[in-house]
PDB file of N, CA and C in Angstrom:
ATOM      1  N   MET K   1      95.531  86.473  94.906  1.00 89.00           N
ATOM      2  CA  MET K   1      96.811  87.032  95.221  1.00 89.00           C
ATOM      3  C   MET K   1      97.303  87.918  94.060  1.00 89.00           C
ATOM      4  N   VAL K   2      97.807  89.079  94.405  1.00 97.00           N
ATOM      5  CA  VAL K   2      98.297  90.025  93.408  1.00 97.00           C
ATOM      6  C   VAL K   2      99.593  89.451  92.787  1.00 97.00           C
ATOM      7  N   LYS K   3      99.616  89.393  91.467  1.00 97.00           N
ATOM      8  CA  LYS K   3     100.758  88.813  90.755  1.00 97.00           C
ATOM      9  C   LYS K   3     101.900  89.794  90.583  1.00 97.00           C
ATOM     10  N   ALA K   4     103.101  89.377  90.995  1.00 98.00           N
ATOM     11  CA  ALA K   4     104.304  90.180  90.766  1.00 98.00           C
ATOM     12  C   ALA K   4     104.724  90.006  89.330  1.00 98.00           C
ATOM     13  N   ILE K   5     104.981  91.161  88.648  1.00 98.00           N
ATOM     14  CA  ILE K   5     105.421  91.095  87.278  1.00 98.00           C
ATOM     15  C   ILE K   5     106.764  91.791  87.143  1.00 98.00           C
ATOM     16  N   THR K   6     107.441  91.583  86.003  1.00 98.00           N
ATOM     17  CA  THR K   6     108.810  92.062  85.795  1.00 98.00           C
ATOM     18  C   THR K   6     108.902  92.845  84.501  1.00 98.00           C
ATOM     19  N   ASP K   7     110.063  93.482  84.289  1.00 98.00           N
ATOM     20  CA  ASP K   7     110.318  94.169  83.012  1.00 98.00           C
ATOM     21  C   ASP K   7     110.118  93.195  81.845  1.00 98.00           C
ATOM     22  N   GLN K   8     110.542  91.958  82.055  1.00 98.00           N
ATOM     23  CA  GLN K   8     110.520  90.969  80.973  1.00 98.00           C
ATOM     24  C   GLN K   8     109.072  90.550  80.581  1.00 98.00           C
ATOM     25  N   ASN K   9     108.168  90.460  81.549  1.00 98.00           N
ATOM     26  CA  ASN K   9     106.838  89.977  81.169  1.00 98.00           C
ATOM     27  C   ASN K   9     105.762  91.076  81.270  1.00 98.00           C
ATOM     28  N   PHE K  10     106.128  92.307  81.474  1.00 98.00           N
ATOM     29  CA  PHE K  10     105.171  93.400  81.628  1.00 98.00           C
ATOM     30  C   PHE K  10     104.179  93.504  80.450  1.00 98.00           C
ATOM     31  N   THR K  11     104.671  93.557  79.247  1.00 97.00           N
ATOM     32  CA  THR K  11     103.804  93.710  78.066  1.00 97.00           C
ATOM     33  C   THR K  11     102.826  92.559  77.962  1.00 97.00           C
ATOM     34  N   GLU K  12     103.319  91.357  78.098  1.00 97.00           N
ATOM     35  CA  GLU K  12     102.464  90.156  77.995  1.00 97.00           C
ATOM     36  C   GLU K  12     101.415  90.130  79.079  1.00 97.00           C
ATOM     37  N   GLU K  13     101.778  90.449  80.300  1.00 98.00           N
ATOM     38  CA  GLU K  13     100.889  90.362  81.463  1.00 98.00           C
ATOM     39  C   GLU K  13      99.827  91.491  81.454  1.00 98.00           C
ATOM     40  N   THR K  14     100.072  92.594  80.735  1.00 98.00           N
ATOM     41  CA  THR K  14      99.175  93.746  80.831  1.00 98.00           C
ATOM     42  C   THR K  14      98.496  94.092  79.500  1.00 98.00           C
ATOM     43  N   LYS K  15      98.465  93.154  78.569  1.00 97.00           N
ATOM     44  CA  LYS K  15      97.925  93.441  77.233  1.00 97.00           C
ATOM     45  C   LYS K  15      96.437  93.233  77.076  1.00 97.00           C
ATOM     46  N   ASP K  16      95.798  92.435  77.939  1.00 97.00           N
ATOM     47  CA  ASP K  16      94.389  92.102  77.739  1.00 97.00           C
ATOM     48  C   ASP K  16      93.547  92.526  78.877  1.00 97.00           C
ATOM     49  N   GLY K  17      92.355  93.058  78.608  1.00 98.00           N
ATOM     50  CA  GLY K  17      91.403  93.428  79.622  1.00 98.00           C
ATOM     51  C   GLY K  17      91.842  94.618  80.466  1.00 98.00           C
ATOM     52  N   VAL K  18      91.216  94.727  81.642  1.00 98.00           N
ATOM     53  CA  VAL K  18      91.576  95.820  82.580  1.00 98.00           C
ATOM     54  C   VAL K  18      92.603  95.282  83.544  1.00 98.00           C
ATOM     55  N   VAL K  19      93.747  95.967  83.623  1.00 98.00           N
ATOM     56  CA  VAL K  19      94.870  95.568  84.465  1.00 98.00           C
ATOM     57  C   VAL K  19      95.297  96.727  85.338  1.00 98.00           C
ATOM     58  N   LEU K  20      95.453  96.490  86.632  1.00 98.00           N
ATOM     59  CA  LEU K  20      96.014  97.489  87.533  1.00 98.00           C
ATOM     60  C   LEU K  20      97.466  97.051  87.863  1.00 98.00           C
ATOM     61  N   ILE K  21      98.394  97.995  87.683  1.00 98.00           N
ATOM     62  CA  ILE K  21      99.791  97.707  88.043  1.00 98.00           C
ATOM     63  C   ILE K  21     100.136  98.642  89.203  1.00 98.00           C
ATOM     64  N   ASP K  22     100.563  98.062  90.307  1.00 98.00           N
ATOM     65  CA  ASP K  22     100.993  98.785  91.508  1.00 98.00           C
ATOM     66  C   ASP K  22     102.544  98.857  91.452  1.00 98.00           C
ATOM     67  N   PHE K  23     103.049 100.062  91.126  1.00 98.00           N
ATOM     68  CA  PHE K  23     104.486 100.301  91.138  1.00 98.00           C
ATOM     69  C   PHE K  23     104.880 100.647  92.557  1.00 98.00           C
ATOM     70  N   TRP K  24     105.815  99.881  93.144  1.00 98.00           N
ATOM     71  CA  TRP K  24     106.137 100.008  94.562  1.00 98.00           C
ATOM     72  C   TRP K  24     107.608  99.673  94.810  1.00 98.00           C
ATOM     73  N   ALA K  25     108.033  99.871  96.070  1.00 98.00           N
ATOM     74  CA  ALA K  25     109.371  99.435  96.518  1.00 98.00           C
ATOM     75  C   ALA K  25     109.280  99.054  98.011  1.00 98.00           C
ATOM     76  N   THR K  26     110.144  98.170  98.449  1.00 96.00           N
ATOM     77  CA  THR K  26     110.107  97.660  99.814  1.00 96.00           C
ATOM     78  C   THR K  26     110.316  98.750 100.841  1.00 96.00           C
ATOM     79  N   TRP K  27     111.110  99.776 100.514  1.00 97.00           N
ATOM     80  CA  TRP K  27     111.456 100.829 101.473  1.00 97.00           C
ATOM     81  C   TRP K  27     110.392 101.925 101.570  1.00 97.00           C
ATOM     82  N   CYS K  28     109.335 101.863 100.740  1.00 98.00           N
ATOM     83  CA  CYS K  28     108.347 102.945 100.617  1.00 98.00           C
ATOM     84  C   CYS K  28     107.211 102.740 101.574  1.00 98.00           C
ATOM     85  N   GLY K  29     107.081 103.654 102.573  1.00 97.00           N
ATOM     86  CA  GLY K  29     106.012 103.577 103.560  1.00 97.00           C
ATOM     87  C   GLY K  29     104.604 103.663 102.970  1.00 97.00           C
ATOM     88  N   PRO K  30     104.335 104.650 102.119  1.00 98.00           N
ATOM     89  CA  PRO K  30     102.999 104.714 101.468  1.00 98.00           C
ATOM     90  C   PRO K  30     102.701 103.463 100.647  1.00 98.00           C
ATOM     91  N   CYS K  31     103.728 102.848 100.054  1.00 98.00           N
ATOM     92  CA  CYS K  31     103.520 101.585  99.277  1.00 98.00           C
ATOM     93  C   CYS K  31     103.020 100.505 100.198  1.00 98.00           C
ATOM     94  N   ARG K  32     103.571 100.448 101.409  1.00 97.00           N
ATOM     95  CA  ARG K  32     103.119  99.433 102.359  1.00 97.00           C
ATOM     96  C   ARG K  32     101.675  99.659 102.814  1.00 97.00           C
ATOM     97  N   MET K  33     101.221 100.920 102.769  1.00 98.00           N
ATOM     98  CA  MET K  33      99.839 101.245 103.064  1.00 98.00           C
ATOM     99  C   MET K  33      98.935 100.874 101.884  1.00 98.00           C
ATOM    100  N   GLN K  34      99.449 101.063 100.657  1.00 98.00           N
ATOM    101  CA  GLN K  34      98.659 100.816  99.467  1.00 98.00           C
ATOM    102  C   GLN K  34      98.467  99.317  99.203  1.00 98.00           C
ATOM    103  N   SER K  35      99.471  98.531  99.517  1.00 97.00           N
ATOM    104  CA  SER K  35      99.450  97.118  99.190  1.00 97.00           C
ATOM    105  C   SER K  35      98.212  96.365  99.703  1.00 97.00           C
ATOM    106  N   PRO K  36      97.825  96.528 100.994  1.00 97.00           N
ATOM    107  CA  PRO K  36      96.616  95.804 101.464  1.00 97.00           C
ATOM    108  C   PRO K  36      95.334  96.235 100.745  1.00 97.00           C
ATOM    109  N   VAL K  37      95.291  97.504 100.314  1.00 98.00           N
ATOM    110  CA  VAL K  37      94.109  97.991  99.566  1.00 98.00           C
ATOM    111  C   VAL K  37      94.036  97.246  98.239  1.00 98.00           C
ATOM    112  N   VAL K  38      95.183  97.121  97.563  1.00 98.00           N
ATOM    113  CA  VAL K  38      95.224  96.407  96.268  1.00 98.00           C
ATOM    114  C   VAL K  38      94.869  94.937  96.451  1.00 98.00           C
ATOM    115  N   GLU K  39      95.401  94.345  97.531  1.00 98.00           N
ATOM    116  CA  GLU K  39      95.085  92.909  97.841  1.00 98.00           C
ATOM    117  C   GLU K  39      93.589  92.733  98.065  1.00 98.00           C
ATOM    118  N   GLU K  40      92.982  93.645  98.834  1.00 98.00           N
ATOM    119  CA  GLU K  40      91.554  93.585  99.138  1.00 98.00           C
ATOM    120  C   GLU K  40      90.718  93.725  97.838  1.00 98.00           C
ATOM    121  N   LEU K  41      91.100  94.601  97.000  1.00 98.00           N
ATOM    122  CA  LEU K  41      90.378  94.823  95.730  1.00 98.00           C
ATOM    123  C   LEU K  41      90.584  93.600  94.812  1.00 98.00           C
ATOM    124  N   ASP K  42      91.697  92.945  94.895  1.00 98.00           N
ATOM    125  CA  ASP K  42      91.916  91.731  94.140  1.00 98.00           C
ATOM    126  C   ASP K  42      90.920  90.657  94.574  1.00 98.00           C
ATOM    127  N   ASP K  43      90.677  90.600  95.894  1.00 97.00           N
ATOM    128  CA  ASP K  43      89.697  89.644  96.414  1.00 97.00           C
ATOM    129  C   ASP K  43      88.288  90.011  95.932  1.00 97.00           C
ATOM    130  N   ASP K  44      87.979  91.291  95.908  1.00 97.00           N
ATOM    131  CA  ASP K  44      86.624  91.772  95.555  1.00 97.00           C
ATOM    132  C   ASP K  44      86.375  91.773  94.033  1.00 97.00           C
ATOM    133  N   MET K  45      87.399  92.156  93.271  1.00 98.00           N
ATOM    134  CA  MET K  45      87.183  92.424  91.830  1.00 98.00           C
ATOM    135  C   MET K  45      88.088  91.590  90.926  1.00 98.00           C
ATOM    136  N   GLY K  46      88.746  90.607  91.488  1.00 97.00           N
ATOM    137  CA  GLY K  46      89.736  89.791  90.712  1.00 97.00           C
ATOM    138  C   GLY K  46      89.184  89.083  89.517  1.00 97.00           C
ATOM    139  N   ASP K  47      87.857  88.891  89.477  1.00 97.00           N
ATOM    140  CA  ASP K  47      87.266  88.233  88.320  1.00 97.00           C
ATOM    141  C   ASP K  47      87.070  89.193  87.158  1.00 97.00           C
ATOM    142  N   GLN K  48      87.168  90.502  87.446  1.00 98.00           N
ATOM    143  CA  GLN K  48      86.951  91.522  86.404  1.00 98.00           C
ATOM    144  C   GLN K  48      88.218  92.291  86.043  1.00 98.00           C
ATOM    145  N   VAL K  49      89.137  92.387  87.020  1.00 98.00           N
ATOM    146  CA  VAL K  49      90.373  93.162  86.869  1.00 98.00           C
ATOM    147  C   VAL K  49      91.549  92.311  87.254  1.00 98.00           C
ATOM    148  N   LYS K  50      92.599  92.389  86.457  1.00 98.00           N
ATOM    149  CA  LYS K  50      93.829  91.681  86.819  1.00 98.00           C
ATOM    150  C   LYS K  50      94.686  92.620  87.668  1.00 98.00           C
ATOM    151  N   PHE K  51      95.049  92.211  88.866  1.00 98.00           N
ATOM    152  CA  PHE K  51      95.855  93.030  89.730  1.00 98.00           C
ATOM    153  C   PHE K  51      97.289  92.538  89.768  1.00 98.00           C
ATOM    154  N   THR K  52      98.231  93.448  89.509  1.00 98.00           N
ATOM    155  CA  THR K  52      99.631  93.109  89.455  1.00 98.00           C
ATOM    156  C   THR K  52     100.434  94.150  90.250  1.00 98.00           C
ATOM    157  N   LYS K  53     101.668  93.774  90.580  1.00 98.00           N
ATOM    158  CA  LYS K  53     102.576  94.688  91.254  1.00 98.00           C
ATOM    159  C   LYS K  53     103.954  94.573  90.652  1.00 98.00           C
ATOM    160  N   MET K  54     104.672  95.698  90.682  1.00 98.00           N
ATOM    161  CA  MET K  54     106.034  95.702  90.119  1.00 98.00           C
ATOM    162  C   MET K  54     106.945  96.487  91.032  1.00 98.00           C
ATOM    163  N   ASP K  55     107.991  95.822  91.519  1.00 98.00           N
ATOM    164  CA  ASP K  55     109.017  96.458  92.362  1.00 98.00           C
ATOM    165  C   ASP K  55     109.918  97.285  91.441  1.00 98.00           C
ATOM    166  N   VAL K  56     109.890  98.631  91.634  1.00 98.00           N
ATOM    167  CA  VAL K  56     110.626  99.516  90.756  1.00 98.00           C
ATOM    168  C   VAL K  56     112.123  99.385  90.916  1.00 98.00           C
ATOM    169  N   ASP K  57     112.600  98.939  92.085  1.00 97.00           N
ATOM    170  CA  ASP K  57     114.047  98.769  92.262  1.00 97.00           C
ATOM    171  C   ASP K  57     114.554  97.543  91.491  1.00 97.00           C
ATOM    172  N   GLU K  58     113.753  96.515  91.442  1.00 97.00           N
ATOM    173  CA  GLU K  58     114.125  95.306  90.731  1.00 97.00           C
ATOM    174  C   GLU K  58     113.826  95.378  89.223  1.00 97.00           C
ATOM    175  N   ASN K  59     112.939  96.310  88.856  1.00 97.00           N
ATOM    176  CA  ASN K  59     112.474  96.422  87.437  1.00 97.00           C
ATOM    177  C   ASN K  59     112.467  97.872  87.020  1.00 97.00           C
ATOM    178  N   PRO K  60     113.629  98.486  86.906  1.00 97.00           N
ATOM    179  CA  PRO K  60     113.677  99.961  86.638  1.00 97.00           C
ATOM    180  C   PRO K  60     113.284 100.331  85.178  1.00 97.00           C
ATOM    181  N   GLU K  61     113.416  99.413  84.280  1.00 98.00           N
ATOM    182  CA  GLU K  61     113.188  99.719  82.865  1.00 98.00           C
ATOM    183  C   GLU K  61     111.734 100.141  82.595  1.00 98.00           C
ATOM    184  N   THR K  62     110.797  99.385  83.064  1.00 98.00           N
ATOM    185  CA  THR K  62     109.381  99.708  82.836  1.00 98.00           C
ATOM    186  C   THR K  62     108.995 101.010  83.522  1.00 98.00           C
ATOM    187  N   ALA K  63     109.424 101.187  84.752  1.00 97.00           N
ATOM    188  CA  ALA K  63     109.145 102.428  85.484  1.00 97.00           C
ATOM    189  C   ALA K  63     109.712 103.620  84.713  1.00 97.00           C
ATOM    190  N   GLN K  64     110.911 103.465  84.171  1.00 97.00           N
ATOM    191  CA  GLN K  64     111.545 104.542  83.385  1.00 97.00           C
ATOM    192  C   GLN K  64     110.749 104.817  82.120  1.00 97.00           C
ATOM    193  N   ASN K  65     110.341 103.746  81.426  1.00 97.00           N
ATOM    194  CA  ASN K  65     109.574 103.894  80.185  1.00 97.00           C
ATOM    195  C   ASN K  65     108.275 104.662  80.354  1.00 97.00           C
ATOM    196  N   PHE K  66     107.651 104.520  81.538  1.00 97.00           N
ATOM    197  CA  PHE K  66     106.387 105.206  81.807  1.00 97.00           C
ATOM    198  C   PHE K  66     106.561 106.430  82.683  1.00 97.00           C
ATOM    199  N   ASN K  67     107.804 106.889  82.844  1.00 96.00           N
ATOM    200  CA  ASN K  67     108.106 108.086  83.656  1.00 96.00           C
ATOM    201  C   ASN K  67     107.531 108.042  85.065  1.00 96.00           C
ATOM    202  N   ILE K  68     107.641 106.879  85.686  1.00 97.00           N
ATOM    203  CA  ILE K  68     107.183 106.755  87.072  1.00 97.00           C
ATOM    204  C   ILE K  68     108.212 107.433  87.967  1.00 97.00           C
ATOM    205  N   MET K  69     107.857 108.590  88.530  1.00 95.00           N
ATOM    206  CA  MET K  69     108.818 109.380  89.358  1.00 95.00           C
ATOM    207  C   MET K  69     108.532 109.233  90.823  1.00 95.00           C
ATOM    208  N   SER K  70     107.310 108.909  91.224  1.00 97.00           N
ATOM    209  CA  SER K  70     106.930 108.754  92.594  1.00 97.00           C
ATOM    210  C   SER K  70     106.184 107.466  92.772  1.00 97.00           C
ATOM    211  N   ILE K  71     106.364 106.890  93.971  1.00 98.00           N
ATOM    212  CA  ILE K  71     105.650 105.665  94.256  1.00 98.00           C
ATOM    213  C   ILE K  71     104.928 105.832  95.600  1.00 98.00           C
ATOM    214  N   PRO K  72     103.828 105.163  95.833  1.00 98.00           N
ATOM    215  CA  PRO K  72     103.230 104.253  94.879  1.00 98.00           C
ATOM    216  C   PRO K  72     102.561 104.985  93.740  1.00 98.00           C
ATOM    217  N   THR K  73     102.664 104.363  92.578  1.00 98.00           N
ATOM    218  CA  THR K  73     101.884 104.772  91.391  1.00 98.00           C
ATOM    219  C   THR K  73     101.055 103.597  90.966  1.00 98.00           C
ATOM    220  N   LEU K  74      99.792 103.861  90.788  1.00 98.00           N
ATOM    221  CA  LEU K  74      98.860 102.823  90.286  1.00 98.00           C
ATOM    222  C   LEU K  74      98.514 103.155  88.874  1.00 98.00           C
ATOM    223  N   MET K  75      98.881 102.266  87.945  1.00 98.00           N
ATOM    224  CA  MET K  75      98.592 102.443  86.547  1.00 98.00           C
ATOM    225  C   MET K  75      97.456 101.501  86.154  1.00 98.00           C
ATOM    226  N   ILE K  76      96.532 101.987  85.393  1.00 98.00           N
ATOM    227  CA  ILE K  76      95.466 101.132  84.881  1.00 98.00           C
ATOM    228  C   ILE K  76      95.551 101.079  83.394  1.00 98.00           C
ATOM    229  N   LYS K  77      95.604  99.870  82.853  1.00 98.00           N
ATOM    230  CA  LYS K  77      95.615  99.656  81.414  1.00 98.00           C
ATOM    231  C   LYS K  77      94.378  98.907  80.999  1.00 98.00           C
ATOM    232  N   LYS K  78      93.848  99.277  79.846  1.00 98.00           N
ATOM    233  CA  LYS K  78      92.733  98.536  79.279  1.00 98.00           C
ATOM    234  C   LYS K  78      93.109  98.136  77.863  1.00 98.00           C
ATOM    235  N   ASP K  79      93.100  96.829  77.659  1.00 97.00           N
ATOM    236  CA  ASP K  79      93.490  96.239  76.385  1.00 97.00           C
ATOM    237  C   ASP K  79      94.857  96.780  75.905  1.00 97.00           C
ATOM    238  N   GLY K  80      95.791  96.909  76.842  1.00 97.00           N
ATOM    239  CA  GLY K  80      97.160  97.278  76.493  1.00 97.00           C
ATOM    240  C   GLY K  80      97.435  98.769  76.499  1.00 97.00           C
ATOM    241  N   GLU K  81      96.411  99.602  76.606  1.00 97.00           N
ATOM    242  CA  GLU K  81      96.609 101.061  76.568  1.00 97.00           C
ATOM    243  C   GLU K  81      96.481 101.628  77.999  1.00 97.00           C
ATOM    244  N   VAL K  82      97.392 102.549  78.395  1.00 98.00           N
ATOM    245  CA  VAL K  82      97.282 103.211  79.678  1.00 98.00           C
ATOM    246  C   VAL K  82      96.073 104.136  79.642  1.00 98.00           C
ATOM    247  N   VAL K  83      95.139 103.950  80.603  1.00 98.00           N
ATOM    248  CA  VAL K  83      93.954 104.792  80.630  1.00 98.00           C
ATOM    249  C   VAL K  83      93.894 105.651  81.872  1.00 98.00           C
ATOM    250  N   GLU K  84      94.707 105.341  82.882  1.00 97.00           N
ATOM    251  CA  GLU K  84      94.683 106.098  84.145  1.00 97.00           C
ATOM    252  C   GLU K  84      95.995 105.861  84.886  1.00 97.00           C
ATOM    253  N   GLN K  85      96.401 106.898  85.628  1.00 97.00           N
ATOM    254  CA  GLN K  85      97.586 106.781  86.480  1.00 97.00           C
ATOM    255  C   GLN K  85      97.328 107.573  87.775  1.00 97.00           C
ATOM    256  N   LEU K  86      97.455 106.929  88.905  1.00 98.00           N
ATOM    257  CA  LEU K  86      97.206 107.562  90.182  1.00 98.00           C
ATOM    258  C   LEU K  86      98.522 107.542  90.979  1.00 98.00           C
ATOM    259  N   VAL K  87      98.938 108.706  91.457  1.00 98.00           N
ATOM    260  CA  VAL K  87     100.211 108.789  92.165  1.00 98.00           C
ATOM    261  C   VAL K  87      99.930 109.033  93.628  1.00 98.00           C
ATOM    262  N   GLY K  88     100.621 108.293  94.492  1.00 98.00           N
ATOM    263  CA  GLY K  88     100.425 108.424  95.932  1.00 98.00           C
ATOM    264  C   GLY K  88      99.383 107.426  96.415  1.00 98.00           C
ATOM    265  N   TYR K  89      99.204 107.387  97.735  1.00 98.00           N
ATOM    266  CA  TYR K  89      98.222 106.488  98.315  1.00 98.00           C
ATOM    267  C   TYR K  89      96.795 106.815  97.816  1.00 98.00           C
ATOM    268  N   THR K  90      96.092 105.785  97.371  1.00 98.00           N
ATOM    269  CA  THR K  90      94.733 105.935  96.893  1.00 98.00           C
ATOM    270  C   THR K  90      93.825 105.036  97.729  1.00 98.00           C
ATOM    271  N   PRO K  91      92.818 105.641  98.429  1.00 98.00           N
ATOM    272  CA  PRO K  91      91.915 104.825  99.244  1.00 98.00           C
ATOM    273  C   PRO K  91      91.112 103.832  98.394  1.00 98.00           C
ATOM    274  N   LYS K  92      90.635 102.777  99.026  1.00 98.00           N
ATOM    275  CA  LYS K  92      89.901 101.712  98.345  1.00 98.00           C
ATOM    276  C   LYS K  92      88.695 102.249  97.579  1.00 98.00           C
ATOM    277  N   GLU K  93      87.869 103.095  98.190  1.00 98.00           N
ATOM    278  CA  GLU K  93      86.651 103.569  97.550  1.00 98.00           C
ATOM    279  C   GLU K  93      86.970 104.337  96.267  1.00 98.00           C
ATOM    280  N   LYS K  94      87.979 105.178  96.326  1.00 98.00           N
ATOM    281  CA  LYS K  94      88.381 105.966  95.129  1.00 98.00           C
ATOM    282  C   LYS K  94      88.874 105.038  94.029  1.00 98.00           C
ATOM    283  N   LEU K  95      89.706 104.058  94.404  1.00 98.00           N
ATOM    284  CA  LEU K  95      90.282 103.153  93.429  1.00 98.00           C
ATOM    285  C   LEU K  95      89.166 102.308  92.820  1.00 98.00           C
ATOM    286  N   GLU K  96      88.216 101.890  93.591  1.00 97.00           N
ATOM    287  CA  GLU K  96      87.091 101.130  93.055  1.00 97.00           C
ATOM    288  C   GLU K  96      86.307 101.924  92.028  1.00 97.00           C
ATOM    289  N   GLN K  97      86.064 103.198  92.351  1.00 98.00           N
ATOM    290  CA  GLN K  97      85.351 104.098  91.424  1.00 98.00           C
ATOM    291  C   GLN K  97      86.080 104.244  90.095  1.00 98.00           C
ATOM    292  N   VAL K  98      87.376 104.429  90.177  1.00 98.00           N
ATOM    293  CA  VAL K  98      88.211 104.570  88.951  1.00 98.00           C
ATOM    294  C   VAL K  98      88.155 103.286  88.131  1.00 98.00           C
ATOM    295  N   LEU K  99      88.324 102.152  88.768  1.00 98.00           N
ATOM    296  CA  LEU K  99      88.319 100.865  88.036  1.00 98.00           C
ATOM    297  C   LEU K  99      86.946 100.631  87.387  1.00 98.00           C
ATOM    298  N   ASP K 100      85.874 100.955  88.104  1.00 97.00           N
ATOM    299  CA  ASP K 100      84.540 100.717  87.593  1.00 97.00           C
ATOM    300  C   ASP K 100      84.306 101.423  86.231  1.00 97.00           C
ATOM    301  N   GLN K 101      84.978 102.564  86.023  1.00 97.00           N
ATOM    302  CA  GLN K 101      84.831 103.276  84.757  1.00 97.00           C
ATOM    303  C   GLN K 101      85.265 102.452  83.545  1.00 97.00           C
ATOM    304  N   TYR K 102      86.165 101.511  83.763  1.00 98.00           N
ATOM    305  CA  TYR K 102      86.786 100.768  82.671  1.00 98.00           C
ATOM    306  C   TYR K 102      86.290  99.364  82.498  1.00 98.00           C
ATOM    307  N   LEU K 103      85.288  98.996  83.317  1.00 96.00           N
ATOM    308  CA  LEU K 103      84.710  97.630  83.208  1.00 96.00           C
ATOM    309  C   LEU K 103      83.587  97.565  82.224  1.00 96.00           C
TER     310      LEU K 103
END
């Protein structure tokens, strides 16, 4: 299951290994399309990648710090550093290819 994270625990939860953060909101249609893709990849790759999600309405500080202007935005961090950012719906195959680069 994809772990929901907050402004308060963002740094701690995303500091080690490869982490995908799904920035989303409940009212966002493309976010609702992206969510099952992220869940499926968590099932497939959860032993190699930590999958997280952050509701931008409930946690505006982190989204603001990273200049998240559109959602869904998928951010990939490796060992605490942002290495990739994908804006808009990203199909499973593309997301898998991107993640594989950082494993």
